[in-house]
N, CA, C and O atoms as a MOPAC input file, in Angstrom:
PM7 MOZYME 1SCF
protein

 N    162.59000 1   103.01300 1   174.70100 1
 C    163.30400 1   102.08700 1   174.10100 1
 C    162.70100 1   100.47900 1   174.16600 1
 O    162.41300 1    99.94300 1   175.23700 1
 N    162.53300 1    99.66500 1   172.55700 1
 C    162.49700 1    98.97700 1   172.96400 1
 C    161.17600 1    98.12900 1   172.47300 1
 O    161.14400 1    97.01500 1   171.94900 1
 N    160.11400 1    99.00300 1   172.80600 1
 C    159.03800 1    98.52800 1   172.70800 1
 C    158.48100 1    98.97100 1   170.94100 1
 O    159.13500 1    99.60500 1   170.11200 1
 N    157.19600 1    98.43200 1   170.79400 1
 C    157.01600 1    98.45100 1   169.58700 1
 C    155.52700 1    99.80400 1   169.81400 1
 O    154.54200 1    99.99600 1   170.52600 1
 N    156.54100 1   100.66200 1   168.23600 1
 C    155.61500 1   102.03400 1   168.40400 1
 C    153.96700 1   101.79800 1   167.37700 1
 O    154.14100 1   102.12700 1   166.20300 1
 N    153.41000 1   101.60800 1   167.49700 1
 C    152.16500 1   101.41100 1   167.02700 1
 C    152.04400 1   102.51600 1   165.70600 1
 O    152.22800 1   103.73300 1   165.70900 1
 N    151.51800 1   101.25400 1   164.16600 1
 C    151.07300 1   101.44100 1   162.65000 1
 C    151.04100 1   103.38300 1   162.86800 1
 O    150.68000 1   103.88200 1   163.93400 1
 N    151.36900 1   104.01200 1   161.97300 1
 C    150.51100 1   105.37600 1   161.58600 1
 C    149.70000 1   104.88300 1   160.20400 1
 O    148.99300 1   105.68500 1   159.59400 1
 N    149.82300 1   103.81900 1   159.86700 1
 C    148.60600 1   103.92200 1   158.51900 1
 C    147.79100 1   102.53100 1   158.77000 1
 O    146.78100 1   102.49900 1   158.06700 1
 N    147.91900 1   101.64300 1   159.39300 1
 C    146.96500 1   100.39200 1   159.71700 1
 C    148.14900 1   100.09200 1   159.98200 1
 O    149.30400 1   100.49700 1   160.11500 1
 N    147.02500 1    98.69800 1   160.03500 1
 C    148.31900 1    97.34600 1   160.23100 1
 C    148.47000 1    96.94400 1   161.69800 1
 O    147.52500 1    97.25700 1   162.42200 1
 N    149.60700 1    96.23800 1   162.31400 1
 C    148.97300 1    96.01800 1   163.15700 1
 C    150.64900 1    96.22300 1   163.85100 1
 O    151.74600 1    96.14100 1   163.29900 1
 N    150.30900 1    96.48800 1   165.13800 1
 C    151.78100 1    97.24000 1   165.59300 1
 C    153.66700 1    95.61600 1   166.41900 1
 O    154.32100 1    95.42200 1   167.44400 1
 N    153.55700 1    95.12600 1   165.20100 1
 C    154.06000 1    94.36000 1   165.65300 1
 C    156.22500 1    95.02600 1   165.30400 1
 O    156.47300 1    95.86400 1   164.43800 1
 N    156.92300 1    94.62700 1   165.85600 1
 C    158.31500 1    95.02000 1   165.08700 1
 C    158.50700 1    95.01400 1   164.02000 1
 O    158.54100 1    93.93600 1   163.42800 1
 N    158.71700 1    96.27000 1   163.31900 1
 C    159.56800 1    95.59000 1   161.58900 1
 C    160.19700 1    96.73000 1   161.82000 1
 O    160.11600 1    97.45000 1   162.81600 1
 N    160.93500 1    96.88700 1   160.69400 1
 C    161.55200 1    98.15100 1   160.02700 1
 C    163.47600 1    97.38100 1   160.98300 1
 O    163.77700 1    96.30700 1   161.50400 1
 N    164.21300 1    98.66600 1   160.73500 1
 C    165.25800 1    98.96400 1   162.02900 1
 C    166.05700 1   100.03700 1   161.91200 1
 O    165.54300 1   101.13700 1   162.11700 1
 N    167.34400 1    99.96700 1   161.59200 1
 C    168.06600 1   101.07700 1   161.63200 1
 C    169.21800 1   100.21800 1   160.77600 1
 O    169.42300 1    99.00800 1   160.87200 1
 N    170.04600 1   101.34800 1   159.74900 1
 C    171.39500 1   101.64700 1   159.36400 1
 C    172.88500 1   101.62200 1   159.90100 1
 O    173.44200 1   102.69900 1   159.69300 1
 N    173.72900 1   100.62500 1   160.57400 1
 C    174.88700 1   101.18700 1   161.24600 1
 C    175.22700 1   102.32800 1   160.43200 1
 O    174.36300 1   102.70700 1   159.64200 1
 N    176.39900 1   102.98900 1   160.48000 1
 C    177.20400 1   103.93000 1   159.37300 1
 C    178.24500 1   102.64100 1   158.33700 1
 O    179.00500 1   102.87200 1   157.39700 1
 N    177.97300 1   101.64900 1   158.81500 1
 C    179.13600 1   100.83200 1   157.50600 1
 C    177.98900 1    99.87100 1   157.11800 1
 O    178.45400 1    98.74800 1   156.92200 1
 N    175.65900 1    99.96100 1   156.80800 1
 C    175.71700 1   100.09300 1   156.05400 1
 C    175.39400 1   101.17300 1   154.90100 1
 O    175.27300 1   101.29100 1   153.68100 1
 N    175.32300 1   102.03600 1   156.38300 1
 C    175.29600 1   103.57800 1   155.40300 1
 C    176.29700 1   103.06400 1   153.72000 1
 O    176.15100 1   102.73500 1   152.54300 1
 N    177.24700 1   103.31800 1   154.73600 1
 C    178.61300 1   103.25000 1   153.21900 1
 C    178.54800 1   102.45200 1   152.60800 1
 O    179.27900 1   102.49200 1   151.61900 1
 N    177.80500 1   101.43600 1   152.75600 1
 C    178.00000 1   100.02100 1   151.75200 1
 C    177.08600 1   100.51900 1   150.99400 1
 O    177.56100 1   100.52000 1   149.85800 1
 N    175.91700 1   100.99400 1   150.97600 1
 C    175.11300 1   101.61600 1   150.02600 1
 C    174.93000 1   102.60200 1   149.29200 1
 O    174.27000 1   102.71600 1   148.25900 1
 N    175.80700 1   103.63300 1   150.11000 1
 C    176.25500 1   104.54300 1   149.26600 1
 C    177.61300 1   104.25300 1   148.08900 1
 O    178.02800 1   104.96400 1   147.17400 1
 N    177.87300 1   103.45500 1   148.37900 1
 C    179.33000 1   103.12700 1   148.04400 1
 C    178.30400 1   102.25300 1   146.32100 1
 O    178.25400 1   102.76600 1   145.20300 1
 N    177.79300 1   101.16900 1   146.66600 1
 C    176.94300 1   100.61300 1   146.03900 1
 C    176.20200 1   101.56000 1   144.69500 1
 O    176.35200 1   101.66000 1   143.47700 1
 N    175.67900 1   101.91500 1   145.34100 1
 C    175.18600 1   103.47100 1   144.76800 1
 C    175.90400 1   104.51000 1   143.71200 1
 O    175.69400 1   104.73800 1   142.52000 1
 N    176.68100 1   104.94800 1   144.50100 1
 C    177.69300 1   105.20500 1   143.36000 1
 C    178.00300 1   104.41700 1   142.07300 1
 O    177.81600 1   104.98600 1   140.99800 1
 N    178.37200 1   103.40100 1   142.09300 1
 C    178.89400 1   102.62900 1   141.63200 1
 C    178.29700 1   101.72500 1   140.64100 1
 O    178.65100 1   100.69200 1   140.07400 1
 N    176.87300 1   102.77000 1   140.63400 1
 C    175.69900 1   102.61200 1   139.55300 1
 C    175.60900 1   104.17100 1   139.28700 1
 O    174.75600 1   104.26400 1   138.40400 1
 N    175.97200 1   105.20500 1   139.54400 1
 C    176.14300 1   106.59900 1   139.14300 1
 C    174.14700 1   107.15500 1   139.97800 1
 O    173.35700 1   108.09000 1   139.84700 1
 N    174.21900 1   106.05500 1   140.64500 1
 C    173.12000 1   106.62500 1   141.40500 1
 C    173.16400 1   107.00900 1   142.81400 1
 O    173.53000 1   106.26100 1   143.72000 1
 N    172.55800 1   108.87600 1   143.02400 1
 C    172.39700 1   109.00600 1   143.98900 1
 C    171.24000 1   108.89700 1   144.84100 1
 O    170.07300 1   108.65300 1   144.53400 1
 N    172.07600 1   109.25400 1   146.63000 1
 C    171.37400 1   108.80800 1   147.84800 1
 C    171.37700 1   109.62600 1   148.13600 1
 O    172.37600 1   110.32700 1   148.29600 1
 N    169.44800 1   110.12900 1   148.48100 1
 C    169.37800 1   111.89200 1   149.37300 1
 C    168.95600 1   111.48300 1   150.19300 1
 O    167.92500 1   110.89100 1   149.87600 1
 N    169.22100 1   111.42100 1   151.49800 1
 C    168.41700 1   111.40200 1   152.93900 1
 C    167.62200 1   112.55500 1   152.58700 1
 O    167.72500 1   113.63800 1   152.01200 1
 N    166.63100 1   111.70400 1   153.29700 1
 C    165.58400 1   112.69100 1   153.91100 1
 C    165.15600 1   112.84600 1   155.47600 1
 O    164.91400 1   112.06100 1   156.39400 1
 N    165.18300 1   114.00900 1   155.33800 1
 C    164.49700 1   114.57900 1   157.80700 1
 C    163.85600 1   115.84200 1   157.10600 1
 O    164.08700 1   116.84600 1   156.43200 1
 N    162.66100 1   114.90800 1   157.89000 1
 C    161.46600 1   116.05200 1   158.30200 1
 C    161.20000 1   116.46200 1   158.80400 1
 O    160.13900 1   115.94500 1   159.15200 1
 N    161.44800 1   117.64100 1   159.53700 1
 C    161.31900 1   118.28300 1   160.05100 1
 C    160.19400 1   119.57400 1   160.24800 1
 O    159.60500 1   119.67900 1   159.17200 1
 N    159.71800 1   120.52300 1   161.15900 1
 C    159.51400 1   120.07700 1   162.05000 1
 C    158.53800 1   119.05300 1   162.33200 1
 O    159.13000 1   118.18500 1   162.97400 1
 N    157.17200 1   118.68800 1   162.14300 1
 C    156.82700 1   117.33800 1   161.68200 1
 C    157.24800 1   115.95300 1   161.62600 1
 O    158.41900 1   115.60600 1   161.77800 1
 N    156.20700 1   115.10400 1   161.39200 1
 C    156.22400 1   113.75600 1   161.34400 1
 C    158.16900 1   112.98200 1   162.02900 1
 O    159.22200 1   112.64800 1   161.48600 1
 N    157.72400 1   113.03800 1   163.19100 1
 C    158.61700 1   112.67300 1   164.18000 1
 C    157.48900 1   112.35900 1   165.12700 1
 O    156.94600 1   113.27600 1   165.74300 1
 N    157.19200 1   111.37600 1   165.24200 1
 C    156.17100 1   110.19800 1   166.32700 1
 C    156.91300 1   109.57600 1   166.53400 1
 O    156.91800 1   109.37300 1   167.74800 1
 N    158.00900 1   108.82400 1   165.83000 1
 C    159.64100 1   107.77100 1   166.04100 1
 C    160.25100 1   108.62900 1   167.25500 1
 O    160.07900 1   108.37500 1   168.44800 1
 N    160.87400 1   109.52100 1   166.81000 1
 C    161.72500 1   110.36700 1   167.97800 1
 C    160.86300 1   110.91900 1   169.58800 1
 O    161.04900 1   110.96900 1   170.80400 1
 N    159.85300 1   111.24700 1   168.53000 1
 C    159.19600 1   111.56300 1   169.95400 1
 C    159.11300 1   110.17300 1   171.28400 1
 O    159.73000 1   110.09900 1   172.34700 1
 N    158.45900 1   109.55400 1   170.89100 1
 C    158.65100 1   108.51700 1   171.15100 1
 C    159.85800 1   107.72000 1   171.85000 1
 O    159.69800 1   106.66000 1   172.45600 1
 N    160.33800 1   107.97600 1   171.78500 1
 C    161.83400 1   107.94700 1   171.91300 1
 C    162.43300 1   108.22700 1   173.05900 1
 O    162.71900 1   107.24400 1   173.74200 1
 N    162.69500 1   109.21300 1   173.45400 1
 C    162.21900 1   111.24400 1   173.93800 1
 C    161.40000 1   111.94500 1   173.86000 1
 O    161.49000 1   113.03600 1   173.29800 1
 N    160.55700 1   111.57300 1   174.31400 1
 C    159.88400 1   112.66000 1   174.78000 1
 C    159.85800 1   113.81300 1   175.85300 1
 O    158.90300 1   114.05200 1   176.59100 1
 N    161.07800 1   114.50000 1   175.82300 1
 C    161.50400 1   115.90000 1   176.20400 1
 C    161.08600 1   116.73600 1   175.58100 1
 O    160.45800 1   117.75100 1   175.88300 1
 N    161.87100 1   115.80500 1   173.44000 1
 C    161.76900 1   116.74700 1   172.93100 1
 C    159.89300 1   117.15200 1   172.41900 1
 O    159.48300 1   117.03500 1   171.26400 1
 N    159.49400 1   117.36800 1   172.97400 1
 C    157.21200 1   117.72600 1   173.02000 1
 C    157.37600 1   118.08500 1   174.57800 1
 O    156.25200 1   118.26500 1   175.04800 1
 N    158.35900 1   118.24900 1   175.52000 1
 C    156.93700 1   118.38800 1   176.90300 1
 C    156.29400 1   120.30000 1   176.91800 1
 O    155.68700 1   120.92600 1   177.78800 1
 N    156.70000 1   120.63100 1   175.79100 1
 C    155.92200 1   121.92400 1   176.19800 1
 C    154.47800 1   121.83600 1   175.43600 1
 O    153.37600 1   122.25100 1   175.79600 1
 N    154.85900 1   121.18200 1   174.31400 1
 C    153.77700 1   121.21400 1   173.78500 1
 C    152.49100 1   120.60200 1   174.01400 1
 O    152.46800 1   119.39800 1   174.26600 1
 N    151.08600 1   121.46300 1   173.94500 1
 C    150.34300 1   120.98000 1   174.86300 1
 C    149.30300 1   120.01600 1   173.36400 1
 O    148.94800 1   120.49600 1   172.28700 1
 N    149.09300 1   118.66200 1   173.87000 1
 C    148.31000 1   117.79700 1   172.87900 1
 C    146.81100 1   118.19900 1   172.45000 1
 O    146.59500 1   118.18400 1   171.23900 1
 N    145.83800 1   118.52800 1   173.23400 1
 C    144.88600 1   119.21400 1   172.96300 1
 C    144.97500 1   120.04900 1   172.24300 1
 O    143.96600 1   120.11000 1   171.54000 1
 N    146.19600 1   121.30300 1   171.86000 1
 C    145.89700 1   122.19600 1   170.71100 1
 C    146.53400 1   121.57600 1   170.31200 1
 O    145.80700 1   120.61500 1   170.05900 1
 N    147.42100 1   121.34100 1   170.02400 1
 C    148.12400 1   120.68500 1   168.98000 1
 C    148.15600 1   120.08800 1   167.23700 1
 O    148.03900 1   118.86500 1   167.15400 1
 N    148.27700 1   120.72200 1   166.10600 1
 C    148.01000 1   120.25400 1   165.09100 1
 C    147.81400 1   119.02100 1   165.10900 1
 O    148.46900 1   118.29200 1   165.85300 1
 N    146.98300 1   118.61600 1   164.38600 1
 C    146.50900 1   117.05800 1   164.33100 1
 C    147.02800 1   116.48400 1   162.50100 1
 O    146.66900 1   117.02400 1   161.45500 1
 N    147.93500 1   115.27200 1   162.65100 1
 C    148.63500 1   114.95200 1   162.02700 1
 C    147.69600 1   114.47700 1   160.78000 1
 O    146.53700 1   114.78800 1   160.50500 1
 N    148.63500 1   113.59600 1   160.11500 1
 C    147.56300 1   113.29700 1   158.75300 1
 C    147.43900 1   112.25000 1   159.29400 1
 O    146.28300 1   111.91900 1   159.03300 1
 N    147.98200 1   111.32800 1   160.02200 1
 C    147.63600 1   109.59400 1   160.55500 1
 C    146.76700 1   109.85400 1   161.45900 1
 O    145.95800 1   108.94700 1   161.65300 1
 N    146.61400 1   111.10100 1   162.29500 1
 C    145.66700 1   111.70100 1   163.12400 1
 C    146.24400 1   111.23700 1   164.92000 1
 O    145.63000 1   110.45900 1   165.65100 1
 N    147.46100 1   111.91700 1   165.26100 1
 C    147.80300 1   112.15800 1   166.02600 1
 C    148.40200 1   113.35300 1   166.21300 1
 O    149.15700 1   113.95700 1   165.45100 1
 N    147.83800 1   113.77300 1   167.74100 1
 C    148.30300 1   115.41900 1   168.09600 1
 C    149.28700 1   115.15300 1   168.24900 1
 O    149.81300 1   114.05700 1   168.44200 1
 N    149.82500 1   116.52500 1   168.15400 1
 C    151.16500 1   117.01000 1   168.73500 1
 C    152.38600 1   116.03500 1   167.75000 1
 O    153.44000 1   116.30500 1   168.32500 1
 N    152.52600 1   115.64200 1   167.27600 1
 C    153.33000 1   115.38700 1   166.17500 1
 C    154.60100 1   115.25600 1   165.81400 1
 O    155.29100 1   114.48800 1   165.14300 1
 N    154.74200 1   116.44900 1   166.59500 1
 C    155.81800 1   117.81200 1   166.27100 1
 C    157.25200 1   117.75900 1   167.23300 1
 O    157.27800 1   117.03400 1   168.22800 1
 N    158.29700 1   118.49900 1   166.88600 1
 C    159.15300 1   119.28500 1   167.58400 1
 C    158.81700 1   120.53100 1   168.41700 1
 O    158.81500 1   121.66500 1   167.93800 1
 N    158.48200 1   120.18900 1   169.93300 1
 C    158.83400 1   121.78800 1   169.75700 1
 C    159.80900 1   122.87500 1   169.80300 1
 O    160.30500 1   122.59400 1   170.89400 1
 N    160.30000 1   123.67500 1   169.50400 1
 C    160.37900 1   124.35700 1   168.43800 1
 C    160.96400 1   125.49500 1   169.46400 1
 O    161.74900 1   126.25500 1   168.89700 1
 N    160.84500 1   125.64800 1   170.22800 1
 C    161.07400 1   126.48400 1   171.93800 1
 C    161.81700 1   125.82400 1   172.64600 1
 O    162.55800 1   126.54100 1   173.31800 1
 N    161.98900 1   124.46100 1   172.83900 1
 C    163.17000 1   123.79400 1   173.49600 1
 C    164.68100 1   123.69400 1   173.02300 1
 O    164.94600 1   123.74100 1   171.82200 1
 N    165.30300 1   123.60700 1   173.63400 1
 C    166.91200 1   124.02700 1   173.37700 1
 C    167.40700 1   122.50500 1   172.89200 1
 O    168.11500 1   122.19100 1   171.93600 1
 N    166.73500 1   121.63900 1   173.96500 1
 C    167.06200 1   120.14800 1   173.59400 1
 C    166.68800 1   119.52200 1   172.21300 1
 O    167.19700 1   118.61700 1   171.55300 1
 N    165.30100 1   120.57400 1   171.96600 1
 C    165.04600 1   120.53000 1   169.75400 1
 C    166.69200 1   120.87500 1   169.17000 1
 O    167.35100 1   120.04000 1   168.55100 1
 N    167.08600 1   121.98900 1   169.43600 1
 C    167.93900 1   121.80600 1   168.41700 1
 C    169.75800 1   121.11900 1   168.54800 1
 O    170.74200 1   121.25200 1   167.82000 1
 N    169.48900 1   120.29800 1   169.99100 1
 C    170.04000 1   119.98800 1   170.67000 1
 C    170.40300 1   118.56400 1   169.56900 1
 O    171.42100 1   117.98900 1   169.18300 1
 N    169.11300 1   118.44800 1   169.38800 1
 C    169.06300 1   116.86900 1   169.07100 1
 C    169.02200 1   116.78700 1   167.39800 1
 O    169.32400 1   115.83100 1   166.68300 1
 N    168.54200 1   118.12300 1   167.02000 1
 C    168.92000 1   118.55700 1   165.60800 1
 C    170.14300 1   118.34700 1   164.61100 1
 O    170.55100 1   117.94100 1   163.52300 1
 N    170.42700 1   118.98600 1   165.92600 1
 C    172.24900 1   118.98900 1   165.87300 1
 C    173.19700 1   117.69300 1   165.43900 1
 O    174.08700 1   117.55400 1   164.60000 1
 N    172.66600 1   116.93400 1   166.27800 1
 C    173.07500 1   116.03400 1   166.29400 1
 C    172.89100 1   115.23200 1   165.18800 1
 O    173.77300 1   114.56700 1   164.64600 1
 N    171.36400 1   115.32400 1   164.75500 1
 C    171.14900 1   114.05700 1   163.73800 1
 C    172.09100 1   114.76600 1   162.79000 1
 O    172.70900 1   113.80600 1   162.33200 1
 N    172.39200 1   115.42000 1   162.43800 1
 C    172.30600 1   116.51100 1   161.09400 1
 C    173.89300 1   116.46600 1   160.94600 1
 O    174.17800 1   116.29400 1   159.76100 1
 N    174.81200 1   116.54500 1   161.61300 1
 C    176.47700 1   116.47400 1   162.27100 1
 C    176.73000 1   115.18500 1   161.79200 1
 O    177.67600 1   114.83900 1   161.08500 1
 N    175.23800 1   114.06600 1   162.50300 1
 C    175.99200 1   112.35100 1   161.62900 1
 C    175.56400 1   112.03400 1   160.48400 1
 O    176.20900 1   111.12100 1   159.97000 1
 N    174.21800 1   112.67600 1   159.52100 1
 C    173.93900 1   112.70800 1   157.97400 1
 C    174.71000 1   113.34100 1   157.83900 1
 O    175.26100 1   112.91300 1   156.82600 1
 N    175.39800 1   114.44600 1   158.28000 1
 C    176.63400 1   115.15600 1   156.92400 1
 C    177.84300 1   114.49500 1   156.79600 1
 O    178.41000 1   114.36100 1   155.71100 1
 N    178.43400 1   113.91000 1   158.26400 1
 C    179.15400 1   112.59400 1   158.09500 1
 C    178.92500 1   111.70300 1   157.01900 1
 O    179.68300 1   111.24800 1   156.16300 1
 N    177.64800 1   111.54400 1   157.25900 1
 C    177.60500 1   109.68500 1   156.21400 1
 C    177.36300 1   110.32500 1   154.08600 1
 O    177.65000 1   109.79500 1   153.01300 1
 N    176.85100 1   111.36800 1   154.40000 1
 C    176.64600 1   111.46000 1   153.14300 1
 C    177.69100 1   112.66400 1   152.18200 1
 O    178.06700 1   113.75700 1   152.60700 1
 N    177.88400 1   112.28200 1   151.29600 1
 C    178.79700 1   113.12700 1   150.05200 1
 C    177.45700 1   114.66700 1   150.04200 1
 O    176.29900 1   114.63200 1   150.45600 1
 N    178.28400 1   115.96300 1   149.35400 1
 C    177.75900 1   116.65000 1   149.57100 1
 C    176.69600 1   117.26800 1   149.76100 1
 O    176.72200 1   118.43900 1   150.14100 1

């Protein structure tokens, strides 16, 4: 928490982006709905989880990095450990939050 994650496709490791609060998401959804636009959240698992793994390393505790698949960005072990119970607790929390915010 609170440290910069190195970029995956080049550039320098400076902080960028951020996050949307629940109110921000609701505002985006209202704006989109008024214009006939459907917003579809993307949750790409078990791979492409580099940021989550940096914040919560216990999600990959049993993944052997030297044997793990290499992502297109060159990271080894950029996947959640599907054998760990903590992974399912994390995914459940993410999905519950997303399902509560997005209609349909």
